[in-house]
Amino acid sequence: MTTVQHFIELFQQYGLPMMAAVFFCEYLNLPGFPAGVIMPAVGILIGQSQMNLFLAIVISVLAGLGGCLVIYFICACGGAPLLHKLFGKSPKFQHFVQECHTRLEKGRGRGLMICRLVPVLRTIVSIPAGLLKMPLKEYVVWSAVGITLWNTAFIGAGYFFSEAFLG
């Protein structure tokens, strides 16, 4: 099982490039990269070191956008057939994709941003955005807003409560 301490050790050893790689993978929705562990771990590390909180958040947002854009382009270029090959036909997964799809159709960019703030939906929303071929500029701007809010909250929590965590 992946722990906060494990990620802190990796981040201490490899620094900002490791953070960027882990955030990129987390936004690709890869298993083993849970945001609830990774982001507070980054905040804890920053709180216990001389690293810059603002820089870490910027890197997390840029890396997160990179991961989201990969999924967006896969779905925009490959469409539903590729989606089914890559992500399966699980009813639960399809339910989440449909929920994101509905929010995107109803709220466009704001719907995308709201999905970025909801666990599970926040990484899956790139799929329907790509399938709907949401305009790239709109996708990037609203994704950046949602990712910034989410990452800042979780990294900030680790940062501000690092003393309590490490006690």
mmCIF file of N, CA and C in Angstrom, residues 29-151:
data_model
loop_
_atom_site.group_PDB
_atom_site.id
_atom_site.type_symbol
_atom_site.label_atom_id
_atom_site.label_comp_id
_atom_site.label_asym_id
_atom_site.label_seq_id
_atom_site.Cartn_x
_atom_site.Cartn_y
_atom_site.Cartn_z
ATOM 1 N N ASN A 29 -4.964 9.200 -14.294
ATOM 2 C CA ASN A 29 -5.857 8.290 -13.589
ATOM 3 C C ASN A 29 -5.261 6.890 -13.482
ATOM 4 N N LEU A 30 -3.938 6.832 -13.345
ATOM 5 C CA LEU A 30 -3.277 5.546 -13.201
ATOM 6 C C LEU A 30 -3.415 5.037 -11.771
ATOM 7 N N PRO A 31 -3.624 3.749 -11.604
ATOM 8 C CA PRO A 31 -3.714 3.195 -10.246
ATOM 9 C C PRO A 31 -2.383 3.362 -9.508
ATOM 10 N N GLY A 32 -2.465 3.537 -8.208
ATOM 11 C CA GLY A 32 -1.259 3.666 -7.398
ATOM 12 C C GLY A 32 -0.821 5.092 -7.168
ATOM 13 N N PHE A 33 -1.570 6.053 -7.701
ATOM 14 C CA PHE A 33 -1.236 7.465 -7.534
ATOM 15 C C PHE A 33 -2.428 8.212 -6.945
ATOM 16 N N PRO A 34 -2.786 7.918 -5.696
ATOM 17 C CA PRO A 34 -3.970 8.554 -5.101
ATOM 18 C C PRO A 34 -3.713 9.999 -4.678
ATOM 19 N N ALA A 35 -4.549 10.900 -5.158
ATOM 20 C CA ALA A 35 -4.387 12.327 -4.860
ATOM 21 C C ALA A 35 -4.441 12.599 -3.364
ATOM 22 N N GLY A 36 -5.271 11.857 -2.651
ATOM 23 C CA GLY A 36 -5.416 12.062 -1.215
ATOM 24 C C GLY A 36 -4.159 11.730 -0.427
ATOM 25 N N VAL A 37 -3.224 11.036 -1.057
ATOM 26 C CA VAL A 37 -1.944 10.727 -0.432
ATOM 27 C C VAL A 37 -0.849 11.622 -1.006
ATOM 28 N N ILE A 38 -0.812 11.730 -2.327
ATOM 29 C CA ILE A 38 0.268 12.447 -3.008
ATOM 30 C C ILE A 38 0.290 13.926 -2.644
ATOM 31 N N MET A 39 -0.844 14.575 -2.780
ATOM 32 C CA MET A 39 -0.855 16.029 -2.616
ATOM 33 C C MET A 39 -0.557 16.475 -1.192
ATOM 34 N N PRO A 40 -1.168 15.863 -0.176
ATOM 35 C CA PRO A 40 -0.761 16.242 1.179
ATOM 36 C C PRO A 40 0.713 15.917 1.462
ATOM 37 N N ALA A 41 1.232 14.827 0.862
ATOM 38 C CA ALA A 41 2.642 14.489 1.059
ATOM 39 C C ALA A 41 3.538 15.596 0.523
ATOM 40 N N VAL A 42 3.190 16.161 -0.611
ATOM 41 C CA VAL A 42 3.954 17.281 -1.162
ATOM 42 C C VAL A 42 3.891 18.464 -0.192
ATOM 43 N N GLY A 43 2.703 18.756 0.316
ATOM 44 C CA GLY A 43 2.558 19.858 1.274
ATOM 45 C C GLY A 43 3.363 19.637 2.535
ATOM 46 N N ILE A 44 3.371 18.394 3.035
ATOM 47 C CA ILE A 44 4.147 18.070 4.235
ATOM 48 C C ILE A 44 5.627 18.285 3.971
ATOM 49 N N LEU A 45 6.092 17.792 2.851
ATOM 50 C CA LEU A 45 7.507 17.953 2.502
ATOM 51 C C LEU A 45 7.883 19.430 2.409
ATOM 52 N N ILE A 46 7.041 20.213 1.781
ATOM 53 C CA ILE A 46 7.323 21.645 1.642
ATOM 54 C C ILE A 46 7.332 22.317 3.012
ATOM 55 N N GLY A 47 6.386 21.920 3.860
ATOM 56 C CA GLY A 47 6.327 22.477 5.209
ATOM 57 C C GLY A 47 7.539 22.138 6.053
ATOM 58 N N GLN A 48 8.215 21.036 5.746
ATOM 59 C CA GLN A 48 9.370 20.586 6.514
ATOM 60 C C GLN A 48 10.704 20.922 5.838
ATOM 61 N N SER A 49 10.656 21.641 4.726
ATOM 62 C CA SER A 49 11.887 21.912 3.981
ATOM 63 C C SER A 49 11.927 23.376 3.546
ATOM 64 N N GLN A 50 12.878 23.664 2.709
ATOM 65 C CA GLN A 50 13.028 25.025 2.172
ATOM 66 C C GLN A 50 12.384 25.160 0.796
ATOM 67 N N MET A 51 11.612 24.150 0.377
ATOM 68 C CA MET A 51 10.985 24.199 -0.946
ATOM 69 C C MET A 51 9.901 25.268 -0.973
ATOM 70 N N ASN A 52 9.598 25.757 -2.160
ATOM 71 C CA ASN A 52 8.651 26.834 -2.358
ATOM 72 C C ASN A 52 7.247 26.278 -2.605
ATOM 73 N N LEU A 53 6.292 26.643 -1.757
ATOM 74 C CA LEU A 53 4.917 26.171 -1.866
ATOM 75 C C LEU A 53 4.287 26.592 -3.189
ATOM 76 N N PHE A 54 4.440 27.848 -3.560
ATOM 77 C CA PHE A 54 3.855 28.356 -4.796
ATOM 78 C C PHE A 54 4.403 27.602 -6.002
ATOM 79 N N LEU A 55 5.705 27.394 -6.057
ATOM 80 C CA LEU A 55 6.327 26.677 -7.171
ATOM 81 C C LEU A 55 5.809 25.244 -7.259
ATOM 82 N N ALA A 56 5.673 24.584 -6.133
ATOM 83 C CA ALA A 56 5.154 23.206 -6.121
ATOM 84 C C ALA A 56 3.729 23.159 -6.654
ATOM 85 N N ILE A 57 2.908 24.133 -6.294
ATOM 86 C CA ILE A 57 1.530 24.162 -6.791
ATOM 87 C C ILE A 57 1.521 24.411 -8.297
ATOM 88 N N VAL A 58 2.341 25.334 -8.766
ATOM 89 C CA VAL A 58 2.416 25.605 -10.208
ATOM 90 C C VAL A 58 2.838 24.341 -10.957
ATOM 91 N N ILE A 59 3.863 23.667 -10.468
ATOM 92 C CA ILE A 59 4.325 22.424 -11.109
ATOM 93 C C ILE A 59 3.219 21.379 -11.096
ATOM 94 N N SER A 60 2.506 21.268 -9.986
ATOM 95 C CA SER A 60 1.425 20.278 -9.907
ATOM 96 C C SER A 60 0.319 20.575 -10.906
ATOM 97 N N VAL A 61 0.005 21.843 -11.100
ATOM 98 C CA VAL A 61 -1.044 22.226 -12.056
ATOM 99 C C VAL A 61 -0.588 21.946 -13.490
ATOM 100 N N LEU A 62 0.630 22.329 -13.817
ATOM 101 C CA LEU A 62 1.130 22.096 -15.177
ATOM 102 C C LEU A 62 1.229 20.600 -15.485
ATOM 103 N N ALA A 63 1.741 19.826 -14.545
ATOM 104 C CA ALA A 63 1.841 18.379 -14.755
ATOM 105 C C ALA A 63 0.448 17.752 -14.832
ATOM 106 N N GLY A 64 -0.470 18.220 -13.991
ATOM 107 C CA GLY A 64 -1.847 17.728 -14.035
ATOM 108 C C GLY A 64 -2.503 18.034 -15.365
ATOM 109 N N LEU A 65 -2.313 19.240 -15.860
ATOM 110 C CA LEU A 65 -2.851 19.602 -17.179
ATOM 111 C C LEU A 65 -2.262 18.704 -18.269
ATOM 112 N N GLY A 66 -0.976 18.409 -18.157
ATOM 113 C CA GLY A 66 -0.343 17.521 -19.130
ATOM 114 C C GLY A 66 -1.001 16.153 -19.156
ATOM 115 N N GLY A 67 -1.223 15.575 -17.990
ATOM 116 C CA GLY A 67 -1.886 14.271 -17.913
ATOM 117 C C GLY A 67 -3.302 14.321 -18.457
ATOM 118 N N CYS A 68 -4.030 15.380 -18.114
ATOM 119 C CA CYS A 68 -5.407 15.539 -18.607
ATOM 120 C C CYS A 68 -5.445 15.675 -20.128
ATOM 121 N N LEU A 69 -4.494 16.403 -20.660
ATOM 122 C CA LEU A 69 -4.468 16.607 -22.111
ATOM 123 C C LEU A 69 -4.194 15.310 -22.869
ATOM 124 N N VAL A 70 -3.404 14.432 -22.290
ATOM 125 C CA VAL A 70 -3.161 13.132 -22.933
ATOM 126 C C VAL A 70 -4.479 12.377 -23.086
ATOM 127 N N ILE A 71 -5.253 12.302 -22.011
ATOM 128 C CA ILE A 71 -6.538 11.594 -22.068
ATOM 129 C C ILE A 71 -7.496 12.305 -23.019
ATOM 130 N N TYR A 72 -7.542 13.631 -22.952
ATOM 131 C CA TYR A 72 -8.408 14.411 -23.836
ATOM 132 C C TYR A 72 -8.110 14.080 -25.300
ATOM 133 N N PHE A 73 -6.828 14.111 -25.677
ATOM 134 C CA PHE A 73 -6.461 13.866 -27.078
ATOM 135 C C PHE A 73 -6.707 12.415 -27.492
ATOM 136 N N ILE A 74 -6.480 11.472 -26.600
ATOM 137 C CA ILE A 74 -6.785 10.068 -26.916
ATOM 138 C C ILE A 74 -8.254 9.933 -27.275
ATOM 139 N N CYS A 75 -9.104 10.541 -26.470
ATOM 140 C CA CYS A 75 -10.547 10.430 -26.708
ATOM 141 C C CYS A 75 -11.009 11.281 -27.882
ATOM 142 N N ALA A 76 -10.414 12.442 -28.071
ATOM 143 C CA ALA A 76 -10.797 13.296 -29.200
ATOM 144 C C ALA A 76 -10.392 12.657 -30.525
ATOM 145 N N CYS A 77 -9.255 12.003 -30.550
ATOM 146 C CA CYS A 77 -8.756 11.414 -31.799
ATOM 147 C C CYS A 77 -9.273 9.997 -32.025
ATOM 148 N N GLY A 78 -9.399 9.237 -30.958
ATOM 149 C CA GLY A 78 -9.787 7.830 -31.097
ATOM 150 C C GLY A 78 -11.259 7.558 -30.922
ATOM 151 N N GLY A 79 -11.957 8.465 -30.267
ATOM 152 C CA GLY A 79 -13.385 8.316 -30.078
ATOM 153 C C GLY A 79 -13.784 7.175 -29.167
ATOM 154 N N ALA A 80 -15.062 6.856 -29.192
ATOM 155 C CA ALA A 80 -15.635 5.842 -28.304
ATOM 156 C C ALA A 80 -15.010 4.459 -28.474
ATOM 157 N N PRO A 81 -14.705 3.990 -29.709
ATOM 158 C CA PRO A 81 -14.103 2.650 -29.820
ATOM 159 C C PRO A 81 -12.781 2.528 -29.058
ATOM 160 N N LEU A 82 -11.951 3.550 -29.150
ATOM 161 C CA LEU A 82 -10.682 3.525 -28.434
ATOM 162 C C LEU A 82 -10.929 3.624 -26.926
ATOM 163 N N LEU A 83 -11.892 4.415 -26.535
ATOM 164 C CA LEU A 83 -12.254 4.543 -25.130
ATOM 165 C C LEU A 83 -12.596 3.181 -24.548
ATOM 166 N N HIS A 84 -13.412 2.401 -25.249
ATOM 167 C CA HIS A 84 -13.814 1.082 -24.754
ATOM 168 C C HIS A 84 -12.632 0.129 -24.671
ATOM 169 N N LYS A 85 -11.701 0.224 -25.613
ATOM 170 C CA LYS A 85 -10.513 -0.636 -25.567
ATOM 171 C C LYS A 85 -9.618 -0.270 -24.391
ATOM 172 N N LEU A 86 -9.428 1.002 -24.159
ATOM 173 C CA LEU A 86 -8.517 1.446 -23.110
ATOM 174 C C LEU A 86 -9.117 1.366 -21.713
ATOM 175 N N PHE A 87 -10.375 1.714 -21.594
ATOM 176 C CA PHE A 87 -10.961 1.864 -20.275
ATOM 177 C C PHE A 87 -12.039 0.835 -19.948
ATOM 178 N N GLY A 88 -12.351 -0.040 -20.879
ATOM 179 C CA GLY A 88 -13.322 -1.093 -20.595
ATOM 180 C C GLY A 88 -14.759 -0.637 -20.691
ATOM 181 N N LYS A 89 -15.627 -1.585 -20.436
ATOM 182 C CA LYS A 89 -17.059 -1.322 -20.546
ATOM 183 C C LYS A 89 -17.760 -1.481 -19.204
ATOM 184 N N SER A 90 -17.052 -1.289 -18.124
ATOM 185 C CA SER A 90 -17.618 -1.443 -16.789
ATOM 186 C C SER A 90 -18.805 -0.494 -16.612
ATOM 187 N N PRO A 91 -19.925 -0.994 -16.121
ATOM 188 C CA PRO A 91 -21.099 -0.132 -15.911
ATOM 189 C C PRO A 91 -20.811 1.033 -14.949
ATOM 190 N N LYS A 92 -20.026 0.782 -13.917
ATOM 191 C CA LYS A 92 -19.711 1.835 -12.954
ATOM 192 C C LYS A 92 -18.884 2.941 -13.631
ATOM 193 N N PHE A 93 -17.880 2.530 -14.406
ATOM 194 C CA PHE A 93 -17.054 3.498 -15.121
ATOM 195 C C PHE A 93 -17.907 4.280 -16.115
ATOM 196 N N GLN A 94 -18.751 3.586 -16.854
ATOM 197 C CA GLN A 94 -19.625 4.242 -17.833
ATOM 198 C C GLN A 94 -20.569 5.229 -17.149
ATOM 199 N N HIS A 95 -21.017 4.889 -15.944
ATOM 200 C CA HIS A 95 -21.878 5.800 -15.176
ATOM 201 C C HIS A 95 -21.135 7.113 -14.880
ATOM 202 N N PHE A 96 -19.876 7.011 -14.441
ATOM 203 C CA PHE A 96 -19.095 8.214 -14.145
ATOM 204 C C PHE A 96 -18.848 9.037 -15.405
ATOM 205 N N VAL A 97 -18.545 8.376 -16.511
ATOM 206 C CA VAL A 97 -18.326 9.086 -17.771
ATOM 207 C C VAL A 97 -19.607 9.806 -18.182
ATOM 208 N N GLN A 98 -20.744 9.128 -18.048
ATOM 209 C CA GLN A 98 -22.024 9.735 -18.417
ATOM 210 C C GLN A 98 -22.353 10.928 -17.524
ATOM 211 N N GLU A 99 -22.044 10.810 -16.231
ATOM 212 C CA GLU A 99 -22.295 11.926 -15.314
ATOM 213 C C GLU A 99 -21.464 13.151 -15.722
ATOM 214 N N CYS A 100 -20.209 12.932 -16.064
ATOM 215 C CA CYS A 100 -19.357 14.026 -16.540
ATOM 216 C C CYS A 100 -19.901 14.599 -17.844
ATOM 217 N N HIS A 101 -20.303 13.710 -18.741
ATOM 218 C CA HIS A 101 -20.844 14.116 -20.042
ATOM 219 C C HIS A 101 -22.039 15.051 -19.846
ATOM 220 N N THR A 102 -22.935 14.670 -18.959
ATOM 221 C CA THR A 102 -24.131 15.478 -18.671
ATOM 222 C C THR A 102 -23.732 16.850 -18.126
ATOM 223 N N ARG A 103 -22.785 16.872 -17.193
ATOM 224 C CA ARG A 103 -22.348 18.149 -16.614
ATOM 225 C C ARG A 103 -21.689 19.038 -17.670
ATOM 226 N N LEU A 104 -20.934 18.422 -18.590
ATOM 227 C CA LEU A 104 -20.285 19.201 -19.654
ATOM 228 C C LEU A 104 -21.312 19.784 -20.619
ATOM 229 N N GLU A 105 -22.295 18.982 -20.974
ATOM 230 C CA GLU A 105 -23.316 19.480 -21.899
ATOM 231 C C GLU A 105 -24.127 20.594 -21.266
ATOM 232 N N LYS A 106 -24.378 20.472 -19.972
ATOM 233 C CA LYS A 106 -25.199 21.460 -19.277
ATOM 234 C C LYS A 106 -24.407 22.732 -18.946
ATOM 235 N N GLY A 107 -23.191 22.576 -18.433
ATOM 236 C CA GLY A 107 -22.453 23.728 -17.943
ATOM 237 C C GLY A 107 -21.221 24.104 -18.732
ATOM 238 N N ARG A 108 -20.903 23.358 -19.792
ATOM 239 C CA ARG A 108 -19.694 23.591 -20.603
ATOM 240 C C ARG A 108 -18.462 23.744 -19.710
ATOM 241 N N GLY A 109 -17.778 24.872 -19.792
ATOM 242 C CA GLY A 109 -16.548 25.060 -19.031
ATOM 243 C C GLY A 109 -16.752 25.024 -17.532
ATOM 244 N N ARG A 110 -17.817 25.645 -17.068
ATOM 245 C CA ARG A 110 -18.083 25.619 -15.623
ATOM 246 C C ARG A 110 -18.381 24.198 -15.157
ATOM 247 N N GLY A 111 -19.074 23.440 -15.984
ATOM 248 C CA GLY A 111 -19.341 22.039 -15.657
ATOM 249 C C GLY A 111 -18.050 21.244 -15.557
ATOM 250 N N LEU A 112 -17.111 21.521 -16.454
ATOM 251 C CA LEU A 112 -15.799 20.879 -16.422
ATOM 252 C C LEU A 112 -15.076 21.229 -15.127
ATOM 253 N N MET A 113 -15.078 22.505 -14.770
ATOM 254 C CA MET A 113 -14.404 22.932 -13.552
ATOM 255 C C MET A 113 -15.015 22.255 -12.328
ATOM 256 N N ILE A 114 -16.335 22.173 -12.282
ATOM 257 C CA ILE A 114 -17.001 21.527 -11.147
ATOM 258 C C ILE A 114 -16.619 20.052 -11.076
ATOM 259 N N CYS A 115 -16.570 19.381 -12.216
ATOM 260 C CA CYS A 115 -16.138 17.977 -12.227
ATOM 261 C C CYS A 115 -14.718 17.841 -11.691
ATOM 262 N N ARG A 116 -13.854 18.816 -11.958
ATOM 263 C CA ARG A 116 -12.469 18.770 -11.474
ATOM 264 C C ARG A 116 -12.390 18.849 -9.947
ATOM 265 N N LEU A 117 -13.496 19.233 -9.312
ATOM 266 C CA LEU A 117 -13.522 19.366 -7.861
ATOM 267 C C LEU A 117 -14.225 18.197 -7.176
ATOM 268 N N VAL A 118 -14.644 17.197 -7.940
ATOM 269 C CA VAL A 118 -15.377 16.056 -7.398
ATOM 270 C C VAL A 118 -14.508 14.806 -7.513
ATOM 271 N N PRO A 119 -14.242 14.128 -6.381
ATOM 272 C CA PRO A 119 -13.453 12.899 -6.475
ATOM 273 C C PRO A 119 -14.025 11.951 -7.534
ATOM 274 N N VAL A 120 -13.180 11.220 -8.175
ATOM 275 C CA VAL A 120 -13.452 10.296 -9.272
ATOM 276 C C VAL A 120 -13.739 11.055 -10.570
ATOM 277 N N LEU A 121 -14.712 11.962 -10.545
ATOM 278 C CA LEU A 121 -15.055 12.706 -11.757
ATOM 279 C C LEU A 121 -13.905 13.584 -12.225
ATOM 280 N N ARG A 122 -13.091 14.056 -11.303
ATOM 281 C CA ARG A 122 -12.056 15.036 -11.625
ATOM 282 C C ARG A 122 -11.038 14.545 -12.639
ATOM 283 N N THR A 123 -10.768 13.244 -12.659
ATOM 284 C CA THR A 123 -9.833 12.732 -13.666
ATOM 285 C C THR A 123 -10.561 12.114 -14.848
ATOM 286 N N ILE A 124 -11.770 11.643 -14.628
ATOM 287 C CA ILE A 124 -12.540 11.016 -15.703
ATOM 288 C C ILE A 124 -13.120 12.046 -16.664
ATOM 289 N N VAL A 125 -13.306 13.284 -16.231
ATOM 290 C CA VAL A 125 -13.959 14.303 -17.056
ATOM 291 C C VAL A 125 -13.213 14.580 -18.361
ATOM 292 N N SER A 126 -11.941 14.262 -18.416
ATOM 293 C CA SER A 126 -11.187 14.452 -19.665
ATOM 294 C C SER A 126 -11.718 13.563 -20.782
ATOM 295 N N ILE A 127 -12.292 12.429 -20.421
ATOM 296 C CA ILE A 127 -12.801 11.486 -21.424
ATOM 297 C C ILE A 127 -13.983 12.075 -22.191
ATOM 298 N N PRO A 128 -15.070 12.461 -21.503
ATOM 299 C CA PRO A 128 -16.170 13.045 -22.284
ATOM 300 C C PRO A 128 -15.805 14.376 -22.926
ATOM 301 N N ALA A 129 -14.907 15.140 -22.296
ATOM 302 C CA ALA A 129 -14.479 16.401 -22.919
ATOM 303 C C ALA A 129 -13.810 16.125 -24.259
ATOM 304 N N GLY A 130 -13.003 15.081 -24.311
ATOM 305 C CA GLY A 130 -12.360 14.701 -25.572
ATOM 306 C C GLY A 130 -13.354 14.147 -26.565
ATOM 307 N N LEU A 131 -14.261 13.297 -26.089
ATOM 308 C CA LEU A 131 -15.269 12.720 -26.976
ATOM 309 C C LEU A 131 -16.174 13.795 -27.571
ATOM 310 N N LEU A 132 -16.491 14.810 -26.761
ATOM 311 C CA LEU A 132 -17.334 15.915 -27.231
ATOM 312 C C LEU A 132 -16.529 16.934 -28.044
ATOM 313 N N LYS A 133 -15.217 16.723 -28.092
ATOM 314 C CA LYS A 133 -14.315 17.653 -28.783
ATOM 315 C C LYS A 133 -14.525 19.089 -28.296
ATOM 316 N N MET A 134 -14.566 19.196 -26.974
ATOM 317 C CA MET A 134 -14.680 20.513 -26.353
ATOM 318 C C MET A 134 -13.546 21.384 -26.892
ATOM 319 N N PRO A 135 -13.817 22.644 -27.202
ATOM 320 C CA PRO A 135 -12.745 23.514 -27.705
ATOM 321 C C PRO A 135 -11.539 23.500 -26.755
ATOM 322 N N LEU A 136 -10.366 23.318 -27.313
ATOM 323 C CA LEU A 136 -9.153 23.117 -26.521
ATOM 324 C C LEU A 136 -8.885 24.273 -25.558
ATOM 325 N N LYS A 137 -9.038 25.504 -26.027
ATOM 326 C CA LYS A 137 -8.779 26.650 -25.154
ATOM 327 C C LYS A 137 -9.707 26.625 -23.939
ATOM 328 N N GLU A 138 -10.986 26.373 -24.175
ATOM 329 C CA GLU A 138 -11.964 26.297 -23.092
ATOM 330 C C GLU A 138 -11.608 25.159 -22.139
ATOM 331 N N TYR A 139 -11.231 24.024 -22.708
ATOM 332 C CA TYR A 139 -10.859 22.858 -21.905
ATOM 333 C C TYR A 139 -9.666 23.177 -21.001
ATOM 334 N N VAL A 140 -8.636 23.786 -21.567
ATOM 335 C CA VAL A 140 -7.424 24.072 -20.802
ATOM 336 C C VAL A 140 -7.689 25.114 -19.719
ATOM 337 N N VAL A 141 -8.390 26.183 -20.059
ATOM 338 C CA VAL A 141 -8.643 27.252 -19.078
ATOM 339 C C VAL A 141 -9.453 26.731 -17.892
ATOM 340 N N TRP A 142 -10.588 26.071 -18.168
ATOM 341 C CA TRP A 142 -11.441 25.601 -17.080
ATOM 342 C C TRP A 142 -10.808 24.447 -16.309
ATOM 343 N N SER A 143 -10.056 23.607 -17.008
ATOM 344 C CA SER A 143 -9.322 22.545 -16.309
ATOM 345 C C SER A 143 -8.292 23.150 -15.370
ATOM 346 N N ALA A 144 -7.572 24.160 -15.853
ATOM 347 C CA ALA A 144 -6.545 24.802 -15.024
ATOM 348 C C ALA A 144 -7.153 25.404 -13.763
ATOM 349 N N VAL A 145 -8.329 26.023 -13.893
ATOM 350 C CA VAL A 145 -8.978 26.608 -12.715
ATOM 351 C C VAL A 145 -9.328 25.504 -11.711
ATOM 352 N N GLY A 146 -9.983 24.442 -12.177
ATOM 353 C CA GLY A 146 -10.370 23.350 -11.283
ATOM 354 C C GLY A 146 -9.180 22.636 -10.669
ATOM 355 N N ILE A 147 -8.173 22.351 -11.491
ATOM 356 C CA ILE A 147 -6.972 21.671 -10.996
ATOM 357 C C ILE A 147 -6.251 22.543 -9.973
ATOM 358 N N THR A 148 -6.185 23.843 -10.231
ATOM 359 C CA THR A 148 -5.526 24.752 -9.288
ATOM 360 C C THR A 148 -6.242 24.750 -7.944
ATOM 361 N N LEU A 149 -7.568 24.816 -7.974
ATOM 362 C CA LEU A 149 -8.329 24.812 -6.720
ATOM 363 C C LEU A 149 -8.121 23.508 -5.952
ATOM 364 N N TRP A 150 -8.242 22.372 -6.653
ATOM 365 C CA TRP A 150 -8.105 21.052 -6.013
ATOM 366 C C TRP A 150 -6.692 20.873 -5.451
ATOM 367 N N ASN A 151 -5.688 21.094 -6.288
ATOM 368 C CA ASN A 151 -4.308 20.865 -5.860
ATOM 369 C C ASN A 151 -3.905 21.803 -4.725
#
